[in-house]
PDB file of C-alpha atoms in Angstrom:
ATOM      1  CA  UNK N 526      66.513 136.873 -17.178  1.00  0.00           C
ATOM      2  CA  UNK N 527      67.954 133.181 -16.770  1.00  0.00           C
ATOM      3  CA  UNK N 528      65.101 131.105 -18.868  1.00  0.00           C
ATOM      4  CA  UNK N 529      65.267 126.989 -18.134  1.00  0.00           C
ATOM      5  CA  UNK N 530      62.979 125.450 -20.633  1.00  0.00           C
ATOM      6  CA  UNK N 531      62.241 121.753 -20.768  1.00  0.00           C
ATOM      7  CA  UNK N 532      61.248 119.944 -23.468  1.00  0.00           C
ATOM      8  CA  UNK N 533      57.962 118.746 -23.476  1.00  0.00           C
ATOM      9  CA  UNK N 534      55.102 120.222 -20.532  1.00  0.00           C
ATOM     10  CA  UNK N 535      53.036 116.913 -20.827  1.00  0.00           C
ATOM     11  CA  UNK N 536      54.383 113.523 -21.804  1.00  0.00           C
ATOM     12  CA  UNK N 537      52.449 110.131 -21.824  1.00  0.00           C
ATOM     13  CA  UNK N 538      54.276 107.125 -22.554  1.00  0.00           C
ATOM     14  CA  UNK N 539      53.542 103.555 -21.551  1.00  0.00           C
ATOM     15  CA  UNK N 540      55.243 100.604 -19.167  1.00  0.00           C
ATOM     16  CA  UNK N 541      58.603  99.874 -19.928  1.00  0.00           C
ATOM     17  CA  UNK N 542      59.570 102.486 -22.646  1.00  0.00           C
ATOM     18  CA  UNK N 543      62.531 104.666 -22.449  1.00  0.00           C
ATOM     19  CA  UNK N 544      61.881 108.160 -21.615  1.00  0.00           C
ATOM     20  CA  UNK N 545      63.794 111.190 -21.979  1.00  0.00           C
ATOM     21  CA  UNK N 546      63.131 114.425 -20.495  1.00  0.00           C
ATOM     22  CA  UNK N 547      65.352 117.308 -21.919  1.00  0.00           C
ATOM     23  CA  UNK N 548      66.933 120.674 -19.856  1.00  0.00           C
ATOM     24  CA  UNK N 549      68.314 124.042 -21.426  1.00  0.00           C
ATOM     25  CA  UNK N 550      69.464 126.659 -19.261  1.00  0.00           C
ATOM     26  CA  UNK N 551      70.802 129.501 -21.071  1.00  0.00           C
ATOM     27  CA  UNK N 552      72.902 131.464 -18.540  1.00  0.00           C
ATOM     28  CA  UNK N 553      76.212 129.506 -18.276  1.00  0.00           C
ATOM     29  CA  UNK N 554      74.629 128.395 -14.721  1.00  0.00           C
ATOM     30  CA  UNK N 555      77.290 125.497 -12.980  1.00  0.00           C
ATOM     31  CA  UNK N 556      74.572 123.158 -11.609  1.00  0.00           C
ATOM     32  CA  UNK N 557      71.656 121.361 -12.799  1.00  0.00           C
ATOM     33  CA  UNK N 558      69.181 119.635 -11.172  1.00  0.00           C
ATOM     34  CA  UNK N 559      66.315 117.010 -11.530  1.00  0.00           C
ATOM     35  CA  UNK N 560      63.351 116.951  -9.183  1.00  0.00           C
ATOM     36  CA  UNK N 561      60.284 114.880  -8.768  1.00  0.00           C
ATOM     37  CA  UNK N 562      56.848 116.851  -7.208  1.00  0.00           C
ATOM     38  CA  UNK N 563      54.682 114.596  -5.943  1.00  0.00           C
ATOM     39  CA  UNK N 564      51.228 116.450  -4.045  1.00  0.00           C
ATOM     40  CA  UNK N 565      52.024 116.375  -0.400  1.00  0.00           C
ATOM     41  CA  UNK N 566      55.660 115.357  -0.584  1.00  0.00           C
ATOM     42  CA  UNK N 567      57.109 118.769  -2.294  1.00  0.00           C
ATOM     43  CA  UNK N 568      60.407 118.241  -4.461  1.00  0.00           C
ATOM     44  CA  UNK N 569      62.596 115.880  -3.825  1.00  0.00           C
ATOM     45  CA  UNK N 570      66.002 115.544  -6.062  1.00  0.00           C
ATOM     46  CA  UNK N 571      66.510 112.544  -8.125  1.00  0.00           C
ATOM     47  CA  UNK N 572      70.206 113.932  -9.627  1.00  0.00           C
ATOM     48  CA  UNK N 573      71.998 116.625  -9.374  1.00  0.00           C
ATOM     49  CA  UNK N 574      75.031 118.115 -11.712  1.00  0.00           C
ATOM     50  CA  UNK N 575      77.555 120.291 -10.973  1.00  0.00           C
ATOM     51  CA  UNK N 576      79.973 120.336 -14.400  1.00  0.00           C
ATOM     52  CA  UNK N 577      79.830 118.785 -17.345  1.00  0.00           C
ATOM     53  CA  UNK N 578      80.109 114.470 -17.385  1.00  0.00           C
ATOM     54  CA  UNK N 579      79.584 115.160 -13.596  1.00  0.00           C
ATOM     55  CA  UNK N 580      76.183 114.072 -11.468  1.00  0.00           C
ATOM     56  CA  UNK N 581      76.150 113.253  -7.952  1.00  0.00           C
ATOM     57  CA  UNK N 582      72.585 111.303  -6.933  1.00  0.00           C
ATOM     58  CA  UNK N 583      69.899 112.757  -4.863  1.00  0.00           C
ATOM     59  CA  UNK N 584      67.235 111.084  -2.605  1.00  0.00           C
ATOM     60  CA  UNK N 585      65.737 109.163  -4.734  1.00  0.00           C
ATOM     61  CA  UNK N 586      68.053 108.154  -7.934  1.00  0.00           C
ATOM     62  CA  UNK N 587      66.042 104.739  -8.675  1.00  0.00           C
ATOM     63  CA  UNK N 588      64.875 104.196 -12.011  1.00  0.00           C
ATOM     64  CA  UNK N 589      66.739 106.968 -12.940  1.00  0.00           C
ATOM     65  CA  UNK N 590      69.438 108.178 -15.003  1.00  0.00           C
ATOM     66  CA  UNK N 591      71.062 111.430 -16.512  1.00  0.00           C
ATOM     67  CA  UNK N 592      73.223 113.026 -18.603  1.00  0.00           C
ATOM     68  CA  UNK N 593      75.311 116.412 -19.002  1.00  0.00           C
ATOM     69  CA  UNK N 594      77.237 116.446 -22.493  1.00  0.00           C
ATOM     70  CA  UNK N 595      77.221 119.866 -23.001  1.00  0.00           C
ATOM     71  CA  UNK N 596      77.133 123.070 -20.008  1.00  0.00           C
ATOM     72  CA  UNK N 597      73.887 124.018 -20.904  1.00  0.00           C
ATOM     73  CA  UNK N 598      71.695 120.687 -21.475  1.00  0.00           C
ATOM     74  CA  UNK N 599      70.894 118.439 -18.619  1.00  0.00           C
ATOM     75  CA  UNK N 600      68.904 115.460 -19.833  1.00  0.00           C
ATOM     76  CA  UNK N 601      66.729 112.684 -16.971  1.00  0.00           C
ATOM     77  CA  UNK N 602      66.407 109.203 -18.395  1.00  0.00           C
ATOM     78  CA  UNK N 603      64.229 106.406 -17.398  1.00  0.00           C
ATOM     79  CA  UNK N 604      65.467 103.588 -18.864  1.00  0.00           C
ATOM     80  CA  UNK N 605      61.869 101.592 -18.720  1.00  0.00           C
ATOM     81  CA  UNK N 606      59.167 103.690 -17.011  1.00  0.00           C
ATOM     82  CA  UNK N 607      56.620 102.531 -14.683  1.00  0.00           C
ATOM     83  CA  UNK N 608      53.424 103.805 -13.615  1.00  0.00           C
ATOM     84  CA  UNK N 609      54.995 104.841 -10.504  1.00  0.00           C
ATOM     85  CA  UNK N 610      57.349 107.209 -12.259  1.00  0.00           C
ATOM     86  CA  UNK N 611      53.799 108.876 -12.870  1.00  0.00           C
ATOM     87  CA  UNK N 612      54.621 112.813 -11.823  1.00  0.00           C
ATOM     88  CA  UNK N 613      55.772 116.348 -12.113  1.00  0.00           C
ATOM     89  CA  UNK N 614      59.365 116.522 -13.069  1.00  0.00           C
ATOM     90  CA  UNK N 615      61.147 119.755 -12.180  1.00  0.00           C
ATOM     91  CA  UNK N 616      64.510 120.803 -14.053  1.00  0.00           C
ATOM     92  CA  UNK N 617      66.503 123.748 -12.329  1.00  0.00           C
ATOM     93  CA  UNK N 618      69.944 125.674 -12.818  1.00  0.00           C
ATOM     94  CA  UNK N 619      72.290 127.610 -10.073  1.00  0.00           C
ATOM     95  CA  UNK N 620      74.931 129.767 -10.741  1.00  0.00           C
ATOM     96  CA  UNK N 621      77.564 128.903  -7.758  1.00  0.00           C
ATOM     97  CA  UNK N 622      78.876 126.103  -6.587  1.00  0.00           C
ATOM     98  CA  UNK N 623      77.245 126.939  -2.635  1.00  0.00           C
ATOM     99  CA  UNK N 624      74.074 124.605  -3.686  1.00  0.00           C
ATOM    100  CA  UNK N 625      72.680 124.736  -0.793  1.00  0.00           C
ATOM    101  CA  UNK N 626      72.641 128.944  -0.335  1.00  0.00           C
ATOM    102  CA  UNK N 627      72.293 129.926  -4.013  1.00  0.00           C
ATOM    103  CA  UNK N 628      69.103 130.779  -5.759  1.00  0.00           C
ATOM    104  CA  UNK N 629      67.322 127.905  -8.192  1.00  0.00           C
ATOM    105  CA  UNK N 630      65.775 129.229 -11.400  1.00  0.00           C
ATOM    106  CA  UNK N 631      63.077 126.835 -12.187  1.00  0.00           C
ATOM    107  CA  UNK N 632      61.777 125.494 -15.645  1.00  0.00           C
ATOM    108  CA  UNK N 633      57.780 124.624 -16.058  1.00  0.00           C
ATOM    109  CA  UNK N 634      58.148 120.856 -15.685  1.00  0.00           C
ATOM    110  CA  UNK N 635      57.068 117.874 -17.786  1.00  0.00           C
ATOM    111  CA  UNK N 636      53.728 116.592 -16.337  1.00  0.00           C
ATOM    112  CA  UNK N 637      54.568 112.389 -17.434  1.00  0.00           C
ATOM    113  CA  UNK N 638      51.874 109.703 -17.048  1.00  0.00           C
ATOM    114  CA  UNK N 639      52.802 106.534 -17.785  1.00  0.00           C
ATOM    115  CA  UNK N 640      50.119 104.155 -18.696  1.00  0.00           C
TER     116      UNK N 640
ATOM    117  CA  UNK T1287      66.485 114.638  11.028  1.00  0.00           C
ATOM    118  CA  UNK T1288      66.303 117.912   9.307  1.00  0.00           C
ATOM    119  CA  UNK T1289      63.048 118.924   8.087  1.00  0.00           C
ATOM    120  CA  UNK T1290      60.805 121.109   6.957  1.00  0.00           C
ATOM    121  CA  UNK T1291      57.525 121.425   8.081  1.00  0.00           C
ATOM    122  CA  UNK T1292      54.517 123.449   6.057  1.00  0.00           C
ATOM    123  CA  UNK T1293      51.261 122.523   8.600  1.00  0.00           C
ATOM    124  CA  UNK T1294      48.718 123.964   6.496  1.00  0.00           C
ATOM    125  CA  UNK T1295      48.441 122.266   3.005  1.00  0.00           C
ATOM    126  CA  UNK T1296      45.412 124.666   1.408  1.00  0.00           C
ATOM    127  CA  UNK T1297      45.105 127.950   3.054  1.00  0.00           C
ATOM    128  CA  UNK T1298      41.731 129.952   1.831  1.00  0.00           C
ATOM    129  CA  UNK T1299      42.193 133.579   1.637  1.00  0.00           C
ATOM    130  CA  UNK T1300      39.694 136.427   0.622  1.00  0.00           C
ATOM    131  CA  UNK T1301      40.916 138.572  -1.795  1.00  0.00           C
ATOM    132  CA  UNK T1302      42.237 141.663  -0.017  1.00  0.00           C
ATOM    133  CA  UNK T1303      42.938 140.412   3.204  1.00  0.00           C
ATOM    134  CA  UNK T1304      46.166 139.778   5.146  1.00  0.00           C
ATOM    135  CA  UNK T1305      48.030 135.881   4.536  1.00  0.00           C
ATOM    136  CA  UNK T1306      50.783 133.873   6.803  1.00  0.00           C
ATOM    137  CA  UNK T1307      51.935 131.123   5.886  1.00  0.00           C
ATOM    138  CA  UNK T1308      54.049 128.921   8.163  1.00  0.00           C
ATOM    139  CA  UNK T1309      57.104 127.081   7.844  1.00  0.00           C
ATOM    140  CA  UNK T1310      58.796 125.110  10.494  1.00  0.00           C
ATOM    141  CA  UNK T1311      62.069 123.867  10.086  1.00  0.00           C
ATOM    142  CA  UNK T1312      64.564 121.146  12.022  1.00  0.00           C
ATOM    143  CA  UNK T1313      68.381 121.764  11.498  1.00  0.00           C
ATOM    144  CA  UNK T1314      71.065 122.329  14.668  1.00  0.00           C
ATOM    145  CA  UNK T1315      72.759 124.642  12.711  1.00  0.00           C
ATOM    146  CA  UNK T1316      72.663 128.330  10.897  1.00  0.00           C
ATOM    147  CA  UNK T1317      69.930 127.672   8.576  1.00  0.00           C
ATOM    148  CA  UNK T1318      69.849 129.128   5.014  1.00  0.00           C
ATOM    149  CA  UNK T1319      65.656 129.918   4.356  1.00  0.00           C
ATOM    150  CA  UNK T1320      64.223 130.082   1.131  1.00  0.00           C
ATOM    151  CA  UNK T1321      60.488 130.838   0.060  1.00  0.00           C
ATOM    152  CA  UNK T1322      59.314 129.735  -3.725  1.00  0.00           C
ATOM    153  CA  UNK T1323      56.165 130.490  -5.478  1.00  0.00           C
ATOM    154  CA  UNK T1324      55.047 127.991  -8.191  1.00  0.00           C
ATOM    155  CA  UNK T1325      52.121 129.532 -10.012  1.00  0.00           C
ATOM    156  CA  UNK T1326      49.773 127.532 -12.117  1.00  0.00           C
ATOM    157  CA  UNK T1327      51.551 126.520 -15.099  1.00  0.00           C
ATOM    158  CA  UNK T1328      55.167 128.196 -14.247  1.00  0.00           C
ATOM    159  CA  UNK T1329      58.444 127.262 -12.849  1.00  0.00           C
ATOM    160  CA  UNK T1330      58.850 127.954  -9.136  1.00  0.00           C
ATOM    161  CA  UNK T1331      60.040 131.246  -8.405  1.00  0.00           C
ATOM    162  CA  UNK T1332      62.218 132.659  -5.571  1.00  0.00           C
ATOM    163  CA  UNK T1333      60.389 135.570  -3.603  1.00  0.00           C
ATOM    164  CA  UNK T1334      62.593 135.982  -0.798  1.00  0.00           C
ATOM    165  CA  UNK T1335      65.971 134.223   1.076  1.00  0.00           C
ATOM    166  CA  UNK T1336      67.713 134.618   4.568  1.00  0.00           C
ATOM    167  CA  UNK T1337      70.968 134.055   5.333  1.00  0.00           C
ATOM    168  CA  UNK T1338      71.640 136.218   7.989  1.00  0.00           C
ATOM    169  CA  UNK T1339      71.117 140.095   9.874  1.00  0.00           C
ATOM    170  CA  UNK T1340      67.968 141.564   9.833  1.00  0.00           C
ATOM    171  CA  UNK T1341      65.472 139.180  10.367  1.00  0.00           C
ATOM    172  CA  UNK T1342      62.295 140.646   8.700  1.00  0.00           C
ATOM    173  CA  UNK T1343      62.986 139.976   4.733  1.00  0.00           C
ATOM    174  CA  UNK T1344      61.416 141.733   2.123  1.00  0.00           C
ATOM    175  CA  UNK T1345      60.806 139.877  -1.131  1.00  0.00           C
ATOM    176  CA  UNK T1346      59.118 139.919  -4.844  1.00  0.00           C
ATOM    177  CA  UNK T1347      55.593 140.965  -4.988  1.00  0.00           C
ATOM    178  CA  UNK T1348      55.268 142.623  -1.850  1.00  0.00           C
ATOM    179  CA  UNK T1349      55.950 139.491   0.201  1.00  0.00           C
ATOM    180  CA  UNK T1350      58.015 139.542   3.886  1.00  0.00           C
ATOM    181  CA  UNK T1351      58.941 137.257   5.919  1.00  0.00           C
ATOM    182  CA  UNK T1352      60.087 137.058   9.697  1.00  0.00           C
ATOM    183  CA  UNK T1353      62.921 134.472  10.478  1.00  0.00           C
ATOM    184  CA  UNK T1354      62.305 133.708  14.576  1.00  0.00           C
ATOM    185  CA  UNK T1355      65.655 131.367  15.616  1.00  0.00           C
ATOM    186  CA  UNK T1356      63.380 130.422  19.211  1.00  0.00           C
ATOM    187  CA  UNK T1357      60.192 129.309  17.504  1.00  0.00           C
ATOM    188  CA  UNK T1358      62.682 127.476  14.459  1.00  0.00           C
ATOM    189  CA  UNK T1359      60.061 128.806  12.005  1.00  0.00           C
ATOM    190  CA  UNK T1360      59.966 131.387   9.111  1.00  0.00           C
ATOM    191  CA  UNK T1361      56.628 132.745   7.842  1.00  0.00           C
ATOM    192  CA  UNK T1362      55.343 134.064   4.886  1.00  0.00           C
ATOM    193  CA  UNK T1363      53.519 137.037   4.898  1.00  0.00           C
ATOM    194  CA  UNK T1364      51.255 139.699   2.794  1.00  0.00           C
ATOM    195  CA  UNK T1365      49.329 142.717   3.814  1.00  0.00           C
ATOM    196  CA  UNK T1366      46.839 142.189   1.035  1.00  0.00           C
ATOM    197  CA  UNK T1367      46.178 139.561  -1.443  1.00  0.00           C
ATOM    198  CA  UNK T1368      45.618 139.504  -4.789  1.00  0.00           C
ATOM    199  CA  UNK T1369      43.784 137.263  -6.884  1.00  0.00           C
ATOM    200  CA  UNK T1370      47.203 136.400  -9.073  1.00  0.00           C
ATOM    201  CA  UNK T1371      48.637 135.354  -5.615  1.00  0.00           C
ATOM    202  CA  UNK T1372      46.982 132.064  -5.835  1.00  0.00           C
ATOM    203  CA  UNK T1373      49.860 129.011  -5.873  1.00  0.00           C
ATOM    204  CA  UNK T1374      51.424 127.035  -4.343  1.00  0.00           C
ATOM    205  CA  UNK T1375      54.123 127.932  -1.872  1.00  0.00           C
ATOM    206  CA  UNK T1376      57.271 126.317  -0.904  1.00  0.00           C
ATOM    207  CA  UNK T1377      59.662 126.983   1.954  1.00  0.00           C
ATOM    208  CA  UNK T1378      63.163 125.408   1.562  1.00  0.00           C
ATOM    209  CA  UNK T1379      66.305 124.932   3.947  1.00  0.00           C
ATOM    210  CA  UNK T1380      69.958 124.942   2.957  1.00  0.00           C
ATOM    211  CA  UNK T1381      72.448 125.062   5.649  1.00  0.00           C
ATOM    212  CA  UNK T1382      76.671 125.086   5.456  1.00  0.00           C
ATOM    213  CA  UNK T1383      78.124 122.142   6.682  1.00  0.00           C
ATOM    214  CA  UNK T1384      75.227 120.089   5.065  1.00  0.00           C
ATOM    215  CA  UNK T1385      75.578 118.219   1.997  1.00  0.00           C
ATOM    216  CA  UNK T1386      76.579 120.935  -0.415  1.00  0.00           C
ATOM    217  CA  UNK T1387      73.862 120.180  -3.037  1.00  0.00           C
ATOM    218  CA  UNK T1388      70.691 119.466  -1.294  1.00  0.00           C
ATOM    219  CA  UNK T1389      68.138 121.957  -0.122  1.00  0.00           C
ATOM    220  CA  UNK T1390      65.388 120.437   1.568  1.00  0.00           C
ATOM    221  CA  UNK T1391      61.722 121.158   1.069  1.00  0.00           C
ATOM    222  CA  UNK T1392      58.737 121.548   2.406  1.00  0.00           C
ATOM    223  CA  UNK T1393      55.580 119.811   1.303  1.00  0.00           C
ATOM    224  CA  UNK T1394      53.837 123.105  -0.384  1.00  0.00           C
ATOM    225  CA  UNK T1395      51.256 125.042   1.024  1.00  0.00           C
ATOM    226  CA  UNK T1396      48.456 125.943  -1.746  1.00  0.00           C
ATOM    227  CA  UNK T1397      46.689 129.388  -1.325  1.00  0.00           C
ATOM    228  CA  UNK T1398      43.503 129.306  -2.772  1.00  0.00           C
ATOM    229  CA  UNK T1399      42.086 133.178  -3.060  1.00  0.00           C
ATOM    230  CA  UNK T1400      38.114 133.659  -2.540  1.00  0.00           C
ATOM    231  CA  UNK T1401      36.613 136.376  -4.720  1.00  0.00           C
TER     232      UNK T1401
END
């Protein structure tokens, strides 16, 4: 089974600290993804990977950064959090290249308040 | 604009009954249809995909769903619930010819299961 685990499930930190959410997939998987869930608007990408030292940006990349050293480890960064970056952040891995047609394997997510 | 549209945003369900869920989606082209479950405390998980052919799509769990090209919608269905049913439900769109990266989401539909 393809397992994407992500660091922490629940995360408070406070205005203006940097904040990084960690993403291990362990099944050699091409892509990597960040999403945001927010209740009512369903997921919507912040960055998106699809090799290593390679990220494309998503809907909404603001406030955001990432980072892919290594195949298996995709890692979100906000540089100084706000309260608005208060949400569900989803990690998620594909095999193939065809994004868009491929399945998405899905770690828990980090519940983050910031305060 | 592409969308995707999930009307209902809390469907209540008796345990044992039959469920549909509906998605509605916007896209000119082939669409690519995706339904994820995201139980309570769990990644999302795929259930079922269409792509193309048969139109009635069996899935994980004893899920189907019907893609209808005239009515642009593809709902979830279940014969009988079950109490570890209850979750939240997502239907996604991918499509060739799109960006290659991006599926795009519905807001959720969460299905709440009476005793």
């Amino acid at each position: 089974d393809v397992k994407v685990t992500q660091s922490s499930r629940y995360l408070v930190k406070r205005t203006g600290e940097k904040v990084f959410l960690e993403c291990v997939q362990d099944m050699d998987h091409e892509n990597m993804f960040w999403y945001r869930q927010d209740p009512g608007l369903g997921l919507r990408l912040i960055y998106f990977s699809y090799d290593v030292k390679m990220k494309e940006k998503g809907d909404i990349p603001e406030g955001y950064s990432v980072s892919r050293e290594k195949k298996e480890r995709f890692s979100l960064i906000l540089e100084s959090a706000s309260t608005n970056q208060t949400s569900m952040y989803l990690c998620a891995s594909s095999f193939t290249l065809a994004v868009s047609t491929d399945t998405q394997y899905f770690g828990p997510g980090t519940r983050l308040t910031v305060l | 604009a592409q969308s995707v549209t999930q009307p209902d945003i809390h469907i209540t369900v008796s345990e044992g009954a039959s469920l549909e869920l509906r998605c509605n989606y916007s896209y000119g082209a082939t669409p690519y249809l995706f339904w994820y479950v995201q139980s309570p405390g769990q990644g999302l998980q795929l259930l079922l995909k269409y792509f193309s052919g048969d139109t009635l799509v069996q899935g994980i769990k004893g899920f189907e769903a019907e893609f209808k090209r005239s009515q642009s919608s593809f709902n979830l269905r279940k014969p009988s619930v079950h109490w570890s049913d209850a979750a939240e439900y997502f239907c996604a769109v991918g499509a060739i010819g799109r960006s290659n990266y991006q599926l795009i989401w519905g807001a959720g539909t969460k299905l709440i299961i009476k005793p």
